Short mmCIF file of C-alpha atoms in Angstrom, two decimals:
data_model
loop_
_atom_site.label_atom_id
_atom_site.label_comp_id
_atom_site.label_asym_id
_atom_site.label_seq_id
_atom_site.Cartn_x
_atom_site.Cartn_y
_atom_site.Cartn_z
CA MET A 533 10.71 -52.42 -29.50
CA THR A 534 9.38 -49.21 -31.13
CA THR A 535 11.01 -48.16 -34.39
CA PRO A 536 11.52 -44.39 -34.77
CA PHE A 537 9.50 -42.77 -37.55
CA ARG A 538 11.93 -40.71 -39.62
CA LEU A 539 9.60 -37.85 -40.45
CA PHE A 540 12.25 -35.56 -41.88
CA SER A 541 13.46 -38.26 -44.28
CA LEU A 542 10.14 -38.31 -46.12
CA PRO A 543 9.85 -36.72 -49.59
CA TYR A 544 7.60 -33.67 -49.82
CA VAL A 545 4.37 -35.38 -50.95
CA PRO A 546 4.22 -38.11 -48.25
CA LEU A 547 5.47 -35.60 -45.65
CA LYS A 548 2.59 -33.28 -46.47
CA GLN A 549 0.15 -36.18 -46.30
CA VAL A 550 1.38 -36.93 -42.77
CA LEU A 551 1.02 -33.28 -41.73
CA ASP A 552 -2.44 -33.08 -43.32
CA ASN A 553 -3.58 -35.84 -40.98
CA LEU A 554 -2.05 -34.52 -37.75
CA GLY A 555 -4.80 -32.00 -37.05
CA PRO A 556 -4.21 -28.86 -34.97
CA HIS A 557 -3.29 -30.86 -31.84
CA GLY A 558 -0.59 -32.71 -33.74
CA ILE A 559 0.78 -29.54 -35.35
CA ILE A 560 1.22 -27.95 -31.91
CA LEU A 561 2.89 -31.04 -30.46
CA LEU A 562 5.18 -31.38 -33.48
CA SER A 563 6.25 -27.74 -33.19
CA LEU A 564 7.34 -28.25 -29.58
CA CYS A 565 9.72 -31.15 -30.32
CA SER A 566 12.68 -29.22 -31.74
CA ARG A 567 13.63 -26.06 -33.60
CA ARG A 568 13.55 -27.98 -36.89
CA SER A 569 10.09 -29.38 -36.21
CA LYS A 570 8.84 -25.92 -35.26
CA ASN A 571 10.11 -24.50 -38.56
CA LEU A 572 8.31 -27.30 -40.38
CA ALA A 573 5.07 -26.60 -38.47
CA VAL A 574 5.26 -22.87 -39.25
CA SER A 575 5.96 -23.36 -42.97
CA TYR A 576 3.31 -26.07 -43.46
CA ARG A 577 0.11 -25.10 -45.26
CA GLY A 578 -2.80 -27.52 -45.31
CA PRO A 579 -6.01 -28.76 -43.65
CA SER A 580 -4.40 -29.21 -40.21
CA LYS A 581 -4.25 -25.42 -40.08
CA ASN A 582 -7.89 -24.87 -41.05
CA VAL A 583 -8.70 -23.57 -37.59
CA GLN A 584 -10.54 -20.81 -35.77
CA LEU A 585 -8.30 -20.06 -32.80
CA HIS A 586 -10.30 -19.44 -29.63
CA LEU A 587 -8.85 -18.29 -26.29
CA MET A 588 -11.01 -19.07 -23.25
CA TYR A 589 -10.24 -17.69 -19.79
CA GLY A 590 -11.99 -18.54 -16.53
CA ASP A 591 -11.38 -19.28 -12.86
CA SER A 592 -9.88 -22.76 -13.15
CA PHE A 593 -8.07 -22.63 -16.50
CA GLY A 594 -7.11 -20.79 -19.65
CA SER A 595 -7.46 -22.68 -22.91
CA LEU A 596 -6.59 -22.48 -26.58
CA ALA A 597 -9.28 -24.19 -28.63
CA ASN A 598 -10.14 -24.77 -32.26
CA ASP A 599 -13.68 -23.48 -32.15
CA LEU A 600 -14.72 -25.27 -28.91
CA THR A 601 -12.35 -28.28 -29.05
CA GLY A 602 -9.51 -27.88 -26.54
CA VAL A 603 -5.99 -27.92 -28.03
CA TRP A 604 -3.78 -26.48 -25.28
CA GLU A 605 -4.72 -25.69 -21.68
CA ALA A 606 -2.97 -23.55 -19.06
CA ILE A 607 -3.57 -24.25 -15.36
CA ASP A 608 -2.08 -22.89 -12.14
CA ILE A 609 0.86 -24.95 -10.92
CA LYS A 610 -0.44 -24.73 -7.33
CA ASN A 611 -3.29 -27.03 -8.38
CA LEU A 612 -0.75 -29.84 -8.72
CA GLY A 613 0.55 -29.74 -5.15
CA SER A 614 3.97 -31.32 -4.68
CA VAL A 615 3.77 -33.59 -7.74
CA ARG A 616 6.48 -32.97 -10.35
CA LEU A 617 5.64 -33.67 -14.00
CA GLY A 618 7.77 -33.99 -17.11
CA THR A 619 8.83 -30.83 -18.92
CA LEU A 620 8.65 -29.71 -22.53
CA PRO A 621 11.94 -30.29 -24.38
CA SER A 622 12.47 -27.33 -26.67
CA GLY A 623 12.20 -23.63 -27.41
CA LYS A 624 10.56 -20.91 -25.30
CA PHE A 625 8.54 -23.51 -23.35
CA ARG A 626 11.58 -25.57 -22.33
CA ASP A 627 11.23 -26.79 -18.73
CA VAL A 628 7.51 -25.91 -18.52
CA GLN A 629 5.76 -28.84 -16.81
CA TYR A 630 3.09 -30.58 -18.83
CA LYS A 631 0.73 -33.52 -19.09
CA MET A 632 -1.70 -34.80 -21.71
CA ASP A 633 -5.48 -34.88 -21.29
CA GLY A 634 -6.47 -36.98 -24.28
CA ASP A 635 -5.32 -34.99 -27.31
CA CYS A 636 -5.14 -31.76 -25.30
CA LEU A 637 -1.76 -30.50 -24.06
CA VAL A 638 -1.92 -29.15 -20.48
CA THR A 639 0.89 -26.90 -19.21
CA LEU A 640 1.41 -25.62 -15.67
CA TRP A 641 2.15 -21.98 -14.84
CA GLU A 642 2.72 -19.78 -11.80
CA ASP A 643 0.03 -17.55 -13.35
CA LYS A 644 -2.34 -19.18 -15.82
CA LEU A 645 -3.23 -15.89 -17.53
CA THR A 646 0.45 -15.28 -18.31
CA GLY A 647 0.55 -18.83 -19.65
CA LEU A 648 -2.55 -18.29 -21.78
CA ILE A 649 -1.07 -15.14 -23.33
CA GLU A 650 2.18 -17.01 -24.10
CA ILE A 651 0.13 -19.79 -25.68
CA GLY A 652 -1.83 -17.24 -27.71
CA ASN A 653 1.38 -15.67 -29.05
CA TYR A 654 2.75 -19.08 -29.95
CA ALA A 655 -0.46 -20.23 -31.66
CA ARG A 656 -0.55 -17.09 -33.84
CA GLU A 657 3.00 -17.88 -34.96
CA ILE A 658 2.45 -21.58 -35.61
CA PHE A 659 -0.90 -21.28 -37.38
CA ASN A 660 -0.01 -18.06 -39.25
CA GLN A 661 -3.23 -16.33 -38.23
CA ASP A 662 -4.84 -14.12 -35.61
CA ILE A 663 -6.95 -15.30 -32.70
CA TYR A 664 -10.55 -15.57 -33.95
CA GLN A 665 -12.44 -15.45 -30.64
CA VAL A 666 -11.79 -14.52 -27.02
CA SER A 667 -14.17 -15.72 -24.29
CA ILE A 668 -13.96 -14.54 -20.67
CA GLY A 669 -16.13 -16.87 -18.78
CA ASP A 670 -16.84 -16.56 -15.06
CA GLU A 671 -16.84 -14.35 -11.98
CA GLN A 672 -13.33 -15.33 -10.87
CA ALA A 673 -11.50 -14.58 -14.14
CA VAL A 674 -9.06 -12.26 -12.37
CA GLY A 675 -7.09 -9.72 -14.39
CA TYR A 676 -9.00 -10.22 -17.64
CA ARG A 677 -8.15 -6.68 -18.78
CA ARG A 678 -4.64 -7.99 -19.50
CA LEU A 679 -6.06 -10.47 -22.00
CA ILE A 680 -8.09 -7.75 -23.77
CA GLU A 681 -5.09 -5.41 -23.79
CA TRP A 682 -2.82 -8.12 -25.23
CA THR A 683 -5.38 -8.97 -27.92
CA MET A 684 -5.72 -5.36 -29.05
CA ASP A 685 -1.96 -4.73 -28.93
CA THR A 686 -1.08 -7.82 -30.98
CA GLN A 687 -3.80 -7.91 -33.63
CA LYS A 688 -5.82 -4.67 -33.29
CA SER A 689 -9.22 -6.40 -33.50
CA ILE A 690 -11.04 -9.65 -32.75
CA GLU A 691 -13.74 -11.34 -34.84
CA ARG A 692 -15.78 -12.62 -31.89
CA PHE A 693 -15.81 -11.68 -28.20
CA TYR A 694 -17.81 -13.23 -25.35
CA PHE A 695 -17.89 -11.68 -21.87
CA GLY A 696 -19.63 -13.85 -19.28
CA ILE A 697 -18.81 -12.08 -16.01
CA LYS A 698 -22.20 -10.97 -14.75
CA LYS A 699 -21.27 -8.76 -11.76
CA THR A 700 -19.18 -6.18 -13.56
CA LEU A 701 -17.78 -2.91 -12.26
CA ASP A 702 -18.96 0.09 -14.27
CA GLU A 703 -15.38 1.10 -15.04
CA ASP A 704 -14.62 -2.39 -16.34
CA LEU A 705 -17.56 -2.32 -18.75
CA ASP A 706 -16.45 1.15 -19.88
CA TYR A 707 -12.97 -0.27 -20.50
CA ILE A 708 -14.36 -3.10 -22.65
CA LEU A 709 -16.66 -0.85 -24.68
CA GLU A 710 -13.97 1.78 -25.27
CA ASN A 711 -10.97 -0.47 -25.95
CA LEU A 712 -12.29 -3.63 -27.57
CA LYS A 713 -12.38 -3.59 -31.37
CA CYS A 714 -14.73 -6.42 -32.35
CA THR A 715 -15.58 -6.96 -36.02
CA GLY A 716 -18.05 -9.86 -36.07
CA SER A 717 -19.98 -10.93 -32.98
CA LEU A 718 -20.15 -9.37 -29.50
CA SER A 719 -21.89 -11.09 -26.55
CA LEU A 720 -22.14 -9.31 -23.20
CA LEU A 721 -23.62 -10.86 -20.05
CA ALA A 722 -22.29 -8.03 -17.89
CA ARG A 723 -24.54 -6.57 -15.18
CA PRO A 724 -23.27 -3.10 -14.18
CA SER A 725 -24.83 -0.87 -11.52
CA LYS A 726 -28.49 0.04 -11.99
CA ASN A 727 -27.70 3.66 -12.88
CA TYR A 728 -24.86 2.85 -15.28
CA ARG A 729 -24.56 4.80 -18.52
CA THR A 730 -21.72 4.57 -21.00
CA ALA A 731 -18.99 7.18 -20.73
CA LYS A 732 -19.09 7.72 -24.51
CA PRO A 733 -21.76 7.16 -27.20
CA LEU A 734 -21.81 3.59 -28.54
CA PHE A 735 -21.20 2.77 -32.19
CA PHE A 736 -21.24 -0.86 -33.33
CA ASN A 737 -20.74 -2.15 -36.88
CA LEU A 738 -21.13 -5.91 -36.38
CA ASN A 739 -22.90 -8.98 -37.68
CA VAL A 740 -24.31 -9.92 -34.27
CA ILE A 741 -24.65 -8.16 -30.93
CA TYR A 742 -26.17 -9.88 -27.89
CA ILE A 743 -26.65 -8.05 -24.57
CA CYS A 744 -28.24 -10.02 -21.75
CA LYS A 745 -28.71 -7.22 -19.19
CA SER A 746 -29.41 -4.29 -21.49
CA PHE A 747 -31.19 -1.97 -19.04
CA TRP A 748 -28.35 0.51 -19.52
CA ILE A 749 -28.81 0.76 -23.29
CA THR A 750 -30.41 4.11 -24.21
CA GLN A 751 -32.09 5.35 -27.39
CA ARG A 752 -28.78 7.01 -28.33
CA ASP A 753 -26.97 3.67 -27.99
CA LEU A 754 -29.59 1.81 -30.04
CA LEU A 755 -29.25 4.30 -32.90
CA GLY A 756 -25.51 3.54 -32.95
CA MET A 757 -25.98 -0.20 -33.56
CA ASN A 758 -25.47 -0.88 -37.26
CA CYS A 759 -25.65 -4.67 -36.89
CA LYS A 760 -27.35 -7.47 -38.84
CA ILE A 761 -28.79 -9.08 -35.70
CA ILE A 762 -29.47 -7.19 -32.45
CA THR A 763 -30.66 -9.20 -29.45
CA MET A 764 -31.22 -7.57 -26.06
CA TYR A 765 -32.95 -8.68 -22.87
CA ASN A 766 -34.07 -6.78 -19.75
CA SER A 767 -34.32 -3.55 -21.72
CA LYS A 768 -35.77 -0.27 -20.44
CA LEU A 769 -36.34 1.11 -23.92
CA THR A 770 -39.81 2.60 -24.45
CA SER A 771 -42.36 2.63 -27.25
CA GLU A 772 -41.19 6.17 -28.09
CA ASP A 773 -37.57 4.95 -28.33
CA PHE A 774 -38.57 2.25 -30.82
CA ASN A 775 -40.57 4.81 -32.82
CA VAL A 776 -37.45 6.97 -33.18
CA PHE A 777 -35.37 3.91 -34.12
CA LEU A 778 -37.93 2.72 -36.68
CA LYS A 779 -37.93 6.10 -38.40
CA HIS A 780 -34.12 6.14 -38.28
CA TRP A 781 -34.00 2.70 -39.95
CA ILE A 782 -36.59 3.62 -42.62
CA SER A 783 -34.54 6.71 -43.52
CA GLY A 784 -31.43 4.55 -44.10
CA GLY A 785 -29.86 4.36 -40.66
CA CYS A 786 -28.62 1.02 -39.28
CA SER A 787 -28.72 -0.25 -42.87
CA LYS A 788 -27.29 -3.70 -42.04
CA LEU A 789 -30.19 -4.65 -39.76
CA LYS A 790 -32.02 -7.91 -40.55
CA LEU A 791 -33.38 -8.86 -37.12
CA LEU A 792 -34.13 -6.82 -33.99
CA LEU A 793 -35.20 -8.76 -30.90
CA VAL A 794 -35.65 -6.80 -27.67
CA SER A 795 -37.23 -8.06 -24.46
CA VAL A 796 -38.54 -5.08 -22.49
CA LYS A 797 -39.74 -4.58 -18.93
CA GLU A 798 -42.68 -2.34 -19.83
CA LEU A 799 -45.51 -3.19 -22.23
CA ILE A 800 -45.07 -1.84 -25.74
CA ASN A 801 -47.72 0.46 -27.20
CA PHE A 802 -47.62 -0.35 -30.90
CA GLU A 803 -49.66 2.73 -31.81
CA SER A 804 -46.81 4.80 -30.35
CA VAL A 805 -44.18 2.64 -32.10
CA PHE A 806 -45.79 3.19 -35.53
CA ASP A 807 -46.84 6.79 -34.96
CA GLY A 808 -45.98 8.79 -38.09
CA VAL A 809 -44.84 5.67 -39.98
CA GLU A 810 -46.48 4.48 -43.19
CA PHE A 811 -46.89 0.70 -43.18
CA THR A 812 -49.00 -2.14 -44.51
CA GLU A 813 -50.33 -4.57 -41.93
CA ARG A 814 -50.17 -8.21 -43.05
CA GLY A 815 -51.56 -11.37 -41.52
CA ARG A 816 -49.27 -13.67 -39.56
CA ASP A 817 -49.73 -16.39 -42.19
CA VAL A 818 -48.29 -14.22 -45.01
CA GLU A 819 -44.80 -15.27 -46.02
CA ARG A 820 -42.17 -12.53 -45.89
CA VAL A 821 -39.19 -12.74 -48.23
CA PHE A 822 -36.06 -10.72 -47.48
CA ILE A 823 -33.57 -10.14 -50.27
CA GLU A 824 -29.92 -9.45 -49.39
#
């Protein structure tokens, strides 16, 4: 016979030790048991809340993760067929069907994106912090604008954003570039139409920007990237474009830049790149030291 563990009877120090060892999965599960346990989870401060909340949305699921470790997953209820599962006992998720997948809580929803947004709201409350990263992951992530809109409405900005939908409508990419406020790292795998150009000039002030299909990036856009690391592939930028950018950087523009990596479709003429630029050519074996 199992003896109940009287958590709320513990003095403060042993209670905190228990909570310190629950981890983020345990904090979420504890918060869903009762109103009292939710209040305890919200007020707790300790290592179980040392998290980077990450919302991931794709075709088959939506997930709350700590970095990349799943904590709470939302799936469409139609995936379950006629099977009826147990329901959560308390609060705003009362009567939502659930199951456990290892340590990860899985809840079933008529619309998984609605479920993911509800989970995101709840996680922000329980962990007393904003969502750190949003990742939108595959071609069938229907309605993803809702997730971006919710993120911007609730916390105004996001530290990291990953967009993995390759076949992207031009208007959707415009929406992302105009409405998303990213402060740390932006990764775009989007592939708009071949003649796509941004509706407005781009200005980025980030640590990292990665653009996989960057054929639509113009010289004007490049000059607006004040980022530490710029990585772009499939670029149509020319030697003359890089010459203008180099002079812009030497004169103090894009002052955060530490690394520029661009894969281009046409061969680069380095005489054109360095035209009008004073420089000292060094051998490849000479060590270069950069000071922050």
